[in-house]
């Protein structure tokens, strides 16, 4: 079977998590910082390490079959690629921001103003949708300093914590779009068996990431209310304990669900609660 090629970021915010995801899928490969391409020894896949801006275009033109890249970069490139799977990392928001003492309140206040950004396409579409006429100044980096230098009235840039905005005397003004890392493919690859197998592995890793294996002890008389609280992958496993009248309950639930139910479980008689990570969940 011919190998597929997947393009991931060579270095930067998505590199480490992209590599980790592929390794968690059981793929074995060398990850030398100097190499631009590596072969997976136990799966029909080659990995290309690229600048993230180049990934949508490589996938659209078929040089790569698959890619892992932020939605912001795909939208900005306007490449025609197939969205296969959201990956849950690299979350950020493309935001408009203005000087912290600015009196601008409404999107309409941007009319006639200038906005510095590295995302002219996404910003242009957003302004058009909101019927705003503003000048877009395209700059390739350090966008946050543009208002301070008198280059623009506002900026449009990626924000995750907001710390960089604040330290440059800016405040968020409006959200343009949310983004996260996503697996993309060439459109015609949708039913490819290698992609289907890789996707199954990725989904089992993603499911496991939000799930915990929980074991707790309970007196048999309290078992019905505990079982009622635990709606796992299937009904929980009940194992007798050496101590007469007690059982251990094993189940798999989402971490969010666990934190919501912890106090109810304790009130219902759960003791010695142990929570463990889950590596994969195959459905
Ligand atoms: P490259 O050298 O590959 O072109 P880059 O400098 O353009 O890298 P990074 O800063 O590494 O890009 O960010 C890669 C992606 O990570 C962004 O396009 C975005 O999808 C996501 N991301 C998540 N949080 C942030 C953040 N706080 N700032 C910038 N990007 C973020
Ligand atoms: Mg880039």
PDB file of C-alpha atoms and ligand atoms in Angstrom:
ATOM      1  CA  UNK A   1       0.000   0.000   0.000  1.00  0.00           C
ATOM      2  CA  UNK A   2       1.298   3.477  -0.901  1.00  0.00           C
ATOM      3  CA  UNK A   3       2.267   5.632   2.080  1.00  0.00           C
ATOM      4  CA  UNK A   4       0.202   8.730   2.854  1.00  0.00           C
ATOM      5  CA  UNK A   5       2.032  11.949   3.733  1.00  0.00           C
ATOM      6  CA  UNK A   6       0.904  14.034   6.713  1.00  0.00           C
ATOM      7  CA  UNK A   7       2.208  17.603   7.125  1.00  0.00           C
ATOM      8  CA  UNK A   8       2.646  18.946  10.655  1.00  0.00           C
ATOM      9  CA  UNK A   9       4.234  22.114  12.026  1.00  0.00           C
ATOM     10  CA  UNK A  10       8.040  21.893  12.190  1.00  0.00           C
ATOM     11  CA  UNK A  11       8.381  24.080  15.267  1.00  0.00           C
ATOM     12  CA  UNK A  12       5.988  26.331  17.136  1.00  0.00           C
ATOM     13  CA  UNK A  13       2.856  26.050  19.190  1.00  0.00           C
ATOM     14  CA  UNK A  14       1.337  23.042  17.395  1.00  0.00           C
ATOM     15  CA  UNK A  15       4.491  20.956  16.894  1.00  0.00           C
ATOM     16  CA  UNK A  16       4.752  19.208  20.251  1.00  0.00           C
ATOM     17  CA  UNK A  17       1.066  18.296  20.543  1.00  0.00           C
ATOM     18  CA  UNK A  18       0.891  17.114  16.919  1.00  0.00           C
ATOM     19  CA  UNK A  19       3.889  14.806  17.486  1.00  0.00           C
ATOM     20  CA  UNK A  20       2.431  13.570  20.788  1.00  0.00           C
ATOM     21  CA  UNK A  21      -0.945  12.819  19.191  1.00  0.00           C
ATOM     22  CA  UNK A  22       0.694  10.726  16.447  1.00  0.00           C
ATOM     23  CA  UNK A  23       2.878   8.906  19.021  1.00  0.00           C
ATOM     24  CA  UNK A  24      -0.204   8.237  21.191  1.00  0.00           C
ATOM     25  CA  UNK A  25      -1.775   6.656  18.091  1.00  0.00           C
ATOM     26  CA  UNK A  26       0.969   4.028  18.328  1.00  0.00           C
ATOM     27  CA  UNK A  27       3.009   5.411  15.427  1.00  0.00           C
ATOM     28  CA  UNK A  28       6.769   4.890  15.718  1.00  0.00           C
ATOM     29  CA  UNK A  29       9.043   7.489  14.136  1.00  0.00           C
ATOM     30  CA  UNK A  30      12.222   9.459  14.735  1.00  0.00           C
ATOM     31  CA  UNK A  31      11.606  13.108  15.433  1.00  0.00           C
ATOM     32  CA  UNK A  32      14.943  14.778  14.737  1.00  0.00           C
ATOM     33  CA  UNK A  33      14.744  18.578  14.883  1.00  0.00           C
ATOM     34  CA  UNK A  34      16.839  18.766  11.701  1.00  0.00           C
ATOM     35  CA  UNK A  35      14.762  16.438   9.501  1.00  0.00           C
ATOM     36  CA  UNK A  36      12.036  17.711   7.195  1.00  0.00           C
ATOM     37  CA  UNK A  37      10.575  14.283   6.498  1.00  0.00           C
ATOM     38  CA  UNK A  38      10.437  11.053   8.478  1.00  0.00           C
ATOM     39  CA  UNK A  39       8.913   7.637   7.815  1.00  0.00           C
ATOM     40  CA  UNK A  40       6.657   5.905  10.335  1.00  0.00           C
ATOM     41  CA  UNK A  41       8.122   2.408  10.755  1.00  0.00           C
ATOM     42  CA  UNK A  42       4.878   0.614  11.717  1.00  0.00           C
ATOM     43  CA  UNK A  43       2.193   2.438   9.653  1.00  0.00           C
ATOM     44  CA  UNK A  44       1.860   3.515   6.000  1.00  0.00           C
ATOM     45  CA  UNK A  45       2.644   7.138   6.717  1.00  0.00           C
ATOM     46  CA  UNK A  46       5.380   9.697   6.145  1.00  0.00           C
ATOM     47  CA  UNK A  47       5.534  12.893   8.192  1.00  0.00           C
ATOM     48  CA  UNK A  48       6.541  16.226   6.633  1.00  0.00           C
ATOM     49  CA  UNK A  49       7.645  19.021   8.977  1.00  0.00           C
ATOM     50  CA  UNK A  50       6.643  22.428   7.554  1.00  0.00           C
ATOM     51  CA  UNK A  51       5.874  26.067   8.417  1.00  0.00           C
ATOM     52  CA  UNK A  52       2.209  26.040   9.438  1.00  0.00           C
ATOM     53  CA  UNK A  53       1.293  28.649   6.768  1.00  0.00           C
ATOM     54  CA  UNK A  54       2.385  26.210   4.041  1.00  0.00           C
ATOM     55  CA  UNK A  55       0.324  23.234   5.270  1.00  0.00           C
ATOM     56  CA  UNK A  56      -3.137  24.060   3.757  1.00  0.00           C
ATOM     57  CA  UNK A  57      -1.591  24.753   0.324  1.00  0.00           C
ATOM     58  CA  UNK A  58       0.479  21.544   0.386  1.00  0.00           C
ATOM     59  CA  UNK A  59      -2.666  19.527   1.183  1.00  0.00           C
ATOM     60  CA  UNK A  60      -4.799  21.341  -1.398  1.00  0.00           C
ATOM     61  CA  UNK A  61      -2.209  20.706  -4.133  1.00  0.00           C
ATOM     62  CA  UNK A  62      -1.721  17.053  -3.119  1.00  0.00           C
ATOM     63  CA  UNK A  63       1.973  17.344  -2.155  1.00  0.00           C
ATOM     64  CA  UNK A  64       0.771  16.211   1.271  1.00  0.00           C
ATOM     65  CA  UNK A  65      -2.348  14.039   1.730  1.00  0.00           C
ATOM     66  CA  UNK A  66      -3.126  15.110   5.304  1.00  0.00           C
ATOM     67  CA  UNK A  67      -2.225  17.989   7.596  1.00  0.00           C
ATOM     68  CA  UNK A  68      -2.542  19.193  11.170  1.00  0.00           C
ATOM     69  CA  UNK A  69      -2.968  22.971  11.338  1.00  0.00           C
ATOM     70  CA  UNK A  70      -4.976  25.734  13.053  1.00  0.00           C
ATOM     71  CA  UNK A  71      -8.381  26.631  11.549  1.00  0.00           C
ATOM     72  CA  UNK A  72      -7.213  30.269  11.464  1.00  0.00           C
ATOM     73  CA  UNK A  73      -4.416  29.332   9.062  1.00  0.00           C
ATOM     74  CA  UNK A  74      -6.752  27.278   6.820  1.00  0.00           C
ATOM     75  CA  UNK A  75      -9.292  30.105   6.615  1.00  0.00           C
ATOM     76  CA  UNK A  76      -6.628  32.681   5.900  1.00  0.00           C
ATOM     77  CA  UNK A  77      -5.197  30.545   3.065  1.00  0.00           C
ATOM     78  CA  UNK A  78      -8.680  29.871   1.582  1.00  0.00           C
ATOM     79  CA  UNK A  79      -7.316  26.450   0.523  1.00  0.00           C
ATOM     80  CA  UNK A  80      -9.952  23.884  -0.489  1.00  0.00           C
ATOM     81  CA  UNK A  81      -9.328  21.021   1.912  1.00  0.00           C
ATOM     82  CA  UNK A  82     -11.527  18.497   3.708  1.00  0.00           C
ATOM     83  CA  UNK A  83     -12.026  18.989   7.478  1.00  0.00           C
ATOM     84  CA  UNK A  84     -11.552  15.518   8.993  1.00  0.00           C
ATOM     85  CA  UNK A  85     -11.373  15.949  12.771  1.00  0.00           C
ATOM     86  CA  UNK A  86     -11.075  18.690  15.393  1.00  0.00           C
ATOM     87  CA  UNK A  87      -8.159  17.844  17.675  1.00  0.00           C
ATOM     88  CA  UNK A  88      -8.895  19.804  20.866  1.00  0.00           C
ATOM     89  CA  UNK A  89      -5.518  21.594  21.149  1.00  0.00           C
ATOM     90  CA  UNK A  90      -4.105  24.905  19.867  1.00  0.00           C
ATOM     91  CA  UNK A  91      -7.273  26.655  21.008  1.00  0.00           C
ATOM     92  CA  UNK A  92      -7.233  30.416  20.532  1.00  0.00           C
ATOM     93  CA  UNK A  93      -9.409  33.285  19.330  1.00  0.00           C
ATOM     94  CA  UNK A  94      -8.760  35.806  16.589  1.00  0.00           C
ATOM     95  CA  UNK A  95      -9.778  39.068  18.248  1.00  0.00           C
ATOM     96  CA  UNK A  96     -10.006  42.735  17.477  1.00  0.00           C
ATOM     97  CA  UNK A  97      -8.285  44.855  20.128  1.00  0.00           C
ATOM     98  CA  UNK A  98      -7.929  48.584  20.734  1.00  0.00           C
ATOM     99  CA  UNK A  99      -5.879  50.801  23.070  1.00  0.00           C
ATOM    100  CA  UNK A 100      -7.056  50.351  26.642  1.00  0.00           C
ATOM    101  CA  UNK A 101      -8.155  53.996  26.924  1.00  0.00           C
ATOM    102  CA  UNK A 102     -10.007  53.917  23.584  1.00  0.00           C
ATOM    103  CA  UNK A 103     -13.622  55.135  23.605  1.00  0.00           C
ATOM    104  CA  UNK A 104     -14.643  52.759  20.786  1.00  0.00           C
ATOM    105  CA  UNK A 105     -17.583  50.659  21.976  1.00  0.00           C
ATOM    106  CA  UNK A 106     -19.345  49.197  19.010  1.00  0.00           C
ATOM    107  CA  UNK A 107     -18.112  47.399  15.879  1.00  0.00           C
ATOM    108  CA  UNK A 108     -19.533  50.359  13.902  1.00  0.00           C
ATOM    109  CA  UNK A 109     -16.935  52.578  15.607  1.00  0.00           C
ATOM    110  CA  UNK A 110     -14.330  50.849  13.399  1.00  0.00           C
ATOM    111  CA  UNK A 111     -15.726  52.609  10.302  1.00  0.00           C
ATOM    112  CA  UNK A 112     -13.007  54.787   8.786  1.00  0.00           C
ATOM    113  CA  UNK A 113     -10.364  53.389  11.160  1.00  0.00           C
ATOM    114  CA  UNK A 114      -7.240  51.357  10.342  1.00  0.00           C
ATOM    115  CA  UNK A 115      -6.617  47.833  11.622  1.00  0.00           C
ATOM    116  CA  UNK A 116      -3.231  46.058  11.636  1.00  0.00           C
ATOM    117  CA  UNK A 117      -3.293  42.273  11.190  1.00  0.00           C
ATOM    118  CA  UNK A 118      -1.518  39.200   9.822  1.00  0.00           C
ATOM    119  CA  UNK A 119      -4.973  37.853   8.858  1.00  0.00           C
ATOM    120  CA  UNK A 120      -6.155  40.209   6.079  1.00  0.00           C
ATOM    121  CA  UNK A 121      -8.453  37.634   4.414  1.00  0.00           C
ATOM    122  CA  UNK A 122     -10.325  36.591   7.563  1.00  0.00           C
ATOM    123  CA  UNK A 123     -10.534  40.201   8.761  1.00  0.00           C
ATOM    124  CA  UNK A 124     -11.670  41.421   5.318  1.00  0.00           C
ATOM    125  CA  UNK A 125     -14.493  38.849   5.266  1.00  0.00           C
ATOM    126  CA  UNK A 126     -15.498  39.721   8.835  1.00  0.00           C
ATOM    127  CA  UNK A 127     -15.643  43.448   8.070  1.00  0.00           C
ATOM    128  CA  UNK A 128     -17.678  42.769   4.917  1.00  0.00           C
ATOM    129  CA  UNK A 129     -20.176  40.580   6.846  1.00  0.00           C
ATOM    130  CA  UNK A 130     -20.573  43.359   9.394  1.00  0.00           C
ATOM    131  CA  UNK A 131     -20.732  46.095   6.732  1.00  0.00           C
ATOM    132  CA  UNK A 132     -17.757  47.981   8.109  1.00  0.00           C
ATOM    133  CA  UNK A 133     -15.422  50.061   5.957  1.00  0.00           C
ATOM    134  CA  UNK A 134     -11.964  50.077   7.544  1.00  0.00           C
ATOM    135  CA  UNK A 135      -8.406  50.064   6.209  1.00  0.00           C
ATOM    136  CA  UNK A 136      -6.525  46.807   6.685  1.00  0.00           C
ATOM    137  CA  UNK A 137      -2.760  47.128   7.247  1.00  0.00           C
ATOM    138  CA  UNK A 138      -1.159  43.750   6.649  1.00  0.00           C
ATOM    139  CA  UNK A 139       1.914  43.154   8.790  1.00  0.00           C
ATOM    140  CA  UNK A 140       3.559  39.798   9.317  1.00  0.00           C
ATOM    141  CA  UNK A 141       4.327  39.887  13.047  1.00  0.00           C
ATOM    142  CA  UNK A 142       4.429  41.906  16.301  1.00  0.00           C
ATOM    143  CA  UNK A 143       0.980  43.229  15.433  1.00  0.00           C
ATOM    144  CA  UNK A 144       0.363  44.324  19.038  1.00  0.00           C
ATOM    145  CA  UNK A 145       2.795  47.234  18.833  1.00  0.00           C
ATOM    146  CA  UNK A 146       1.071  48.831  15.797  1.00  0.00           C
ATOM    147  CA  UNK A 147      -1.365  51.111  17.726  1.00  0.00           C
ATOM    148  CA  UNK A 148       1.426  52.303  20.060  1.00  0.00           C
ATOM    149  CA  UNK A 149       3.536  53.260  17.017  1.00  0.00           C
ATOM    150  CA  UNK A 150       0.616  55.151  15.464  1.00  0.00           C
ATOM    151  CA  UNK A 151       0.426  52.651  12.590  1.00  0.00           C
ATOM    152  CA  UNK A 152      -3.205  51.661  13.239  1.00  0.00           C
ATOM    153  CA  UNK A 153      -6.226  52.384  15.456  1.00  0.00           C
ATOM    154  CA  UNK A 154      -6.890  48.731  16.195  1.00  0.00           C
ATOM    155  CA  UNK A 155      -5.397  45.289  15.676  1.00  0.00           C
ATOM    156  CA  UNK A 156      -6.780  41.880  14.794  1.00  0.00           C
ATOM    157  CA  UNK A 157      -4.649  39.049  16.149  1.00  0.00           C
ATOM    158  CA  UNK A 158      -4.643  35.636  17.807  1.00  0.00           C
ATOM    159  CA  UNK A 159      -5.242  35.725  21.556  1.00  0.00           C
ATOM    160  CA  UNK A 160      -5.252  32.841  24.018  1.00  0.00           C
ATOM    161  CA  UNK A 161      -4.750  34.311  27.520  1.00  0.00           C
ATOM    162  CA  UNK A 162      -4.813  38.027  26.653  1.00  0.00           C
ATOM    163  CA  UNK A 163      -1.482  38.619  28.443  1.00  0.00           C
ATOM    164  CA  UNK A 164       0.301  39.965  25.345  1.00  0.00           C
ATOM    165  CA  UNK A 165      -2.538  42.426  24.645  1.00  0.00           C
ATOM    166  CA  UNK A 166      -2.427  43.718  28.201  1.00  0.00           C
ATOM    167  CA  UNK A 167       1.331  44.149  28.285  1.00  0.00           C
ATOM    168  CA  UNK A 168       1.059  46.254  25.098  1.00  0.00           C
ATOM    169  CA  UNK A 169      -1.624  48.551  26.550  1.00  0.00           C
ATOM    170  CA  UNK A 170      -4.465  46.979  24.537  1.00  0.00           C
ATOM    171  CA  UNK A 171      -7.869  45.565  25.454  1.00  0.00           C
ATOM    172  CA  UNK A 172      -9.989  43.043  23.543  1.00  0.00           C
ATOM    173  CA  UNK A 173     -12.792  44.667  21.575  1.00  0.00           C
ATOM    174  CA  UNK A 174     -14.594  41.882  19.685  1.00  0.00           C
ATOM    175  CA  UNK A 175     -14.123  38.213  18.727  1.00  0.00           C
ATOM    176  CA  UNK A 176     -13.625  37.489  15.037  1.00  0.00           C
ATOM    177  CA  UNK A 177     -13.376  33.683  15.165  1.00  0.00           C
ATOM    178  CA  UNK A 178     -12.394  30.802  17.444  1.00  0.00           C
ATOM    179  CA  UNK A 179      -9.796  28.314  16.270  1.00  0.00           C
ATOM    180  CA  UNK A 180      -8.274  24.979  17.209  1.00  0.00           C
ATOM    181  CA  UNK A 181      -5.953  22.494  15.549  1.00  0.00           C
ATOM    182  CA  UNK A 182      -7.686  20.314  12.999  1.00  0.00           C
ATOM    183  CA  UNK A 183      -6.820  17.277  10.870  1.00  0.00           C
ATOM    184  CA  UNK A 184      -7.359  18.087   7.192  1.00  0.00           C
ATOM    185  CA  UNK A 185      -7.098  15.962   4.055  1.00  0.00           C
ATOM    186  CA  UNK A 186      -7.244  16.249   0.300  1.00  0.00           C
ATOM    187  CA  UNK A 187     -10.986  16.232  -0.502  1.00  0.00           C
ATOM    188  CA  UNK A 188     -10.849  13.011  -2.562  1.00  0.00           C
ATOM    189  CA  UNK A 189      -9.151  11.093   0.272  1.00  0.00           C
ATOM    190  CA  UNK A 190     -12.229  10.836   2.501  1.00  0.00           C
ATOM    191  CA  UNK A 191     -12.679   7.050   2.176  1.00  0.00           C
ATOM    192  CA  UNK A 192      -8.983   6.107   2.014  1.00  0.00           C
ATOM    193  CA  UNK A 193      -8.377   3.034   4.239  1.00  0.00           C
ATOM    194  CA  UNK A 194      -5.146   4.435   5.748  1.00  0.00           C
ATOM    195  CA  UNK A 195      -6.898   7.697   6.653  1.00  0.00           C
ATOM    196  CA  UNK A 196      -9.855   5.740   8.111  1.00  0.00           C
ATOM    197  CA  UNK A 197      -7.513   3.695  10.299  1.00  0.00           C
ATOM    198  CA  UNK A 198      -5.541   6.759  11.411  1.00  0.00           C
ATOM    199  CA  UNK A 199      -8.801   8.569  12.197  1.00  0.00           C
ATOM    200  CA  UNK A 200     -10.066   5.639  14.264  1.00  0.00           C
ATOM    201  CA  UNK A 201      -6.833   5.727  16.291  1.00  0.00           C
ATOM    202  CA  UNK A 202      -6.984   9.517  16.718  1.00  0.00           C
ATOM    203  CA  UNK A 203     -10.595   9.388  17.873  1.00  0.00           C
ATOM    204  CA  UNK A 204      -9.797   6.651  20.417  1.00  0.00           C
ATOM    205  CA  UNK A 205      -6.980   8.828  21.834  1.00  0.00           C
ATOM    206  CA  UNK A 206      -9.218  11.949  21.941  1.00  0.00           C
ATOM    207  CA  UNK A 207     -12.021  10.030  23.680  1.00  0.00           C
ATOM    208  CA  UNK A 208      -9.555   8.667  26.249  1.00  0.00           C
ATOM    209  CA  UNK A 209      -8.122  12.148  26.937  1.00  0.00           C
ATOM    210  CA  UNK A 210     -11.417  13.386  28.313  1.00  0.00           C
ATOM    211  CA  UNK A 211     -12.157  10.171  30.218  1.00  0.00           C
ATOM    212  CA  UNK A 212     -11.093   8.674  33.562  1.00  0.00           C
ATOM    213  CA  UNK A 213     -11.181   5.120  34.939  1.00  0.00           C
ATOM    214  CA  UNK A 214     -12.779   5.299  38.386  1.00  0.00           C
ATOM    215  CA  UNK A 215     -12.735   2.589  41.068  1.00  0.00           C
ATOM    216  CA  UNK A 216     -14.608   3.020  44.351  1.00  0.00           C
ATOM    217  CA  UNK A 217     -15.719   0.846  47.254  1.00  0.00           C
ATOM    218  CA  UNK A 218     -19.271   0.768  48.545  1.00  0.00           C
ATOM    219  CA  UNK A 219     -21.492  -1.281  50.869  1.00  0.00           C
ATOM    220  CA  UNK A 220     -23.848  -3.474  48.835  1.00  0.00           C
ATOM    221  CA  UNK A 221     -26.900  -1.749  50.323  1.00  0.00           C
ATOM    222  CA  UNK A 222     -25.727   1.571  48.795  1.00  0.00           C
ATOM    223  CA  UNK A 223     -24.906   0.051  45.395  1.00  0.00           C
ATOM    224  CA  UNK A 224     -28.147   0.982  43.551  1.00  0.00           C
ATOM    225  CA  UNK A 225     -27.740   4.730  44.159  1.00  0.00           C
ATOM    226  CA  UNK A 226     -24.036   4.610  43.146  1.00  0.00           C
ATOM    227  CA  UNK A 227     -24.841   2.700  39.920  1.00  0.00           C
ATOM    228  CA  UNK A 228     -27.547   5.260  39.223  1.00  0.00           C
ATOM    229  CA  UNK A 229     -24.979   8.072  39.406  1.00  0.00           C
ATOM    230  CA  UNK A 230     -22.436   6.324  37.149  1.00  0.00           C
ATOM    231  CA  UNK A 231     -23.474   6.143  33.526  1.00  0.00           C
ATOM    232  CA  UNK A 232     -20.214   4.886  31.973  1.00  0.00           C
ATOM    233  CA  UNK A 233     -19.220   3.480  28.579  1.00  0.00           C
ATOM    234  CA  UNK A 234     -21.458   0.537  29.619  1.00  0.00           C
ATOM    235  CA  UNK A 235     -22.959  -0.323  33.005  1.00  0.00           C
ATOM    236  CA  UNK A 236     -20.235  -0.441  35.693  1.00  0.00           C
ATOM    237  CA  UNK A 237     -18.318  -3.595  36.639  1.00  0.00           C
ATOM    238  CA  UNK A 238     -19.073  -4.799  40.184  1.00  0.00           C
ATOM    239  CA  UNK A 239     -16.401  -6.891  41.959  1.00  0.00           C
ATOM    240  CA  UNK A 240     -16.857  -8.422  45.439  1.00  0.00           C
ATOM    241  CA  UNK A 241     -14.356  -7.347  48.123  1.00  0.00           C
ATOM    242  CA  UNK A 242     -12.787  -9.689  50.700  1.00  0.00           C
ATOM    243  CA  UNK A 243     -14.805  -7.869  53.355  1.00  0.00           C
ATOM    244  CA  UNK A 244     -18.328  -9.354  53.447  1.00  0.00           C
ATOM    245  CA  UNK A 245     -21.082  -7.000  52.244  1.00  0.00           C
ATOM    246  CA  UNK A 246     -18.742  -4.667  50.269  1.00  0.00           C
ATOM    247  CA  UNK A 247     -18.078  -4.366  46.545  1.00  0.00           C
ATOM    248  CA  UNK A 248     -15.719  -2.389  44.291  1.00  0.00           C
ATOM    249  CA  UNK A 249     -17.325  -0.492  41.426  1.00  0.00           C
ATOM    250  CA  UNK A 250     -15.224   0.072  38.257  1.00  0.00           C
ATOM    251  CA  UNK A 251     -16.375   2.490  35.586  1.00  0.00           C
ATOM    252  CA  UNK A 252     -15.218   4.865  32.855  1.00  0.00           C
ATOM    253  CA  UNK A 253     -16.648   8.403  32.869  1.00  0.00           C
ATOM    254  CA  UNK A 254     -15.666  11.800  31.518  1.00  0.00           C
ATOM    255  CA  UNK A 255     -13.485  13.865  33.835  1.00  0.00           C
ATOM    256  CA  UNK A 256     -16.038  16.712  33.830  1.00  0.00           C
ATOM    257  CA  UNK A 257     -18.793  14.303  34.821  1.00  0.00           C
ATOM    258  CA  UNK A 258     -16.604  12.875  37.588  1.00  0.00           C
ATOM    259  CA  UNK A 259     -15.971  16.291  39.172  1.00  0.00           C
ATOM    260  CA  UNK A 260     -19.685  17.103  38.982  1.00  0.00           C
ATOM    261  CA  UNK A 261     -20.622  13.839  40.709  1.00  0.00           C
ATOM    262  CA  UNK A 262     -17.839  13.432  43.271  1.00  0.00           C
ATOM    263  CA  UNK A 263     -19.807  14.883  46.206  1.00  0.00           C
ATOM    264  CA  UNK A 264     -22.970  12.979  45.278  1.00  0.00           C
ATOM    265  CA  UNK A 265     -20.923   9.743  45.103  1.00  0.00           C
ATOM    266  CA  UNK A 266     -19.461  10.392  48.561  1.00  0.00           C
ATOM    267  CA  UNK A 267     -22.892  11.180  50.028  1.00  0.00           C
ATOM    268  CA  UNK A 268     -24.217   7.958  48.488  1.00  0.00           C
ATOM    269  CA  UNK A 269     -21.555   5.986  50.432  1.00  0.00           C
ATOM    270  CA  UNK A 270     -18.594   5.745  48.009  1.00  0.00           C
ATOM    271  CA  UNK A 271     -15.231   5.267  49.761  1.00  0.00           C
ATOM    272  CA  UNK A 272     -11.574   4.905  48.683  1.00  0.00           C
ATOM    273  CA  UNK A 273     -12.220   6.524  45.320  1.00  0.00           C
ATOM    274  CA  UNK A 274      -9.301   5.988  42.891  1.00  0.00           C
ATOM    275  CA  UNK A 275      -9.144   7.864  39.564  1.00  0.00           C
ATOM    276  CA  UNK A 276      -6.810   6.665  36.797  1.00  0.00           C
ATOM    277  CA  UNK A 277      -5.949   7.886  33.288  1.00  0.00           C
ATOM    278  CA  UNK A 278      -7.280   5.995  30.261  1.00  0.00           C
ATOM    279  CA  UNK A 279      -4.976   5.464  27.270  1.00  0.00           C
ATOM    280  CA  UNK A 280      -7.386   4.515  24.456  1.00  0.00           C
ATOM    281  CA  UNK A 281     -11.118   3.916  24.042  1.00  0.00           C
ATOM    282  CA  UNK A 282     -12.102   1.901  20.962  1.00  0.00           C
ATOM    283  CA  UNK A 283     -15.791   2.112  20.087  1.00  0.00           C
TER     284      UNK A 283
HETATM  285  P1  LIG B   1       5.402  28.870  11.725  1.00  0.00           P
HETATM  286  O1  LIG B   1       6.841  29.104  11.947  1.00  0.00           O
HETATM  287  O2  LIG B   1       5.095  27.385  11.589  1.00  0.00           O
HETATM  288  O3  LIG B   1       4.805  29.690  10.615  1.00  0.00           O
HETATM  289  P2  LIG B   1       3.873  30.580  13.498  1.00  0.00           P
HETATM  290  O4  LIG B   1       4.808  31.477  14.217  1.00  0.00           O
HETATM  291  O5  LIG B   1       3.113  31.095  12.328  1.00  0.00           O
HETATM  292  O6  LIG B   1       4.672  29.254  13.097  1.00  0.00           O
HETATM  293  P3  LIG B   1       2.758  29.686  16.037  1.00  0.00           P
HETATM  294  O7  LIG B   1       2.929  30.909  16.859  1.00  0.00           O
HETATM  295  O8  LIG B   1       3.637  28.515  16.323  1.00  0.00           O
HETATM  296  O9  LIG B   1       2.768  30.001  14.462  1.00  0.00           O
HETATM  297  O10 LIG B   1       1.236  29.243  16.188  1.00  0.00           O
HETATM  298  C1  LIG B   1       0.714  28.162  15.469  1.00  0.00           C
HETATM  299  C2  LIG B   1      -0.786  28.102  15.684  1.00  0.00           C
HETATM  300  O11 LIG B   1      -1.071  27.876  17.048  1.00  0.00           O
HETATM  301  C3  LIG B   1      -1.573  29.364  15.363  1.00  0.00           C
HETATM  302  O12 LIG B   1      -1.818  29.507  13.976  1.00  0.00           O
HETATM  303  C4  LIG B   1      -2.859  29.117  16.131  1.00  0.00           C
HETATM  304  O13 LIG B   1      -3.720  28.262  15.393  1.00  0.00           O
HETATM  305  C5  LIG B   1      -2.377  28.352  17.359  1.00  0.00           C
HETATM  306  N1  LIG B   1      -2.313  29.156  18.614  1.00  0.00           N
HETATM  307  C6  LIG B   1      -2.799  28.768  19.810  1.00  0.00           C
HETATM  308  N2  LIG B   1      -2.602  29.694  20.762  1.00  0.00           N
HETATM  309  C7  LIG B   1      -1.961  30.697  20.180  1.00  0.00           C
HETATM  310  C8  LIG B   1      -1.449  31.963  20.644  1.00  0.00           C
HETATM  311  N3  LIG B   1      -1.579  32.364  21.898  1.00  0.00           N
HETATM  312  N4  LIG B   1      -0.824  32.758  19.760  1.00  0.00           N
HETATM  313  C9  LIG B   1      -0.656  32.367  18.495  1.00  0.00           C
HETATM  314  N5  LIG B   1      -1.117  31.187  18.005  1.00  0.00           N
HETATM  315  C10 LIG B   1      -1.770  30.358  18.816  1.00  0.00           C
HETATM  316 MG1  LIG B   2       3.028  30.595  10.514  1.00  0.00          MG
END
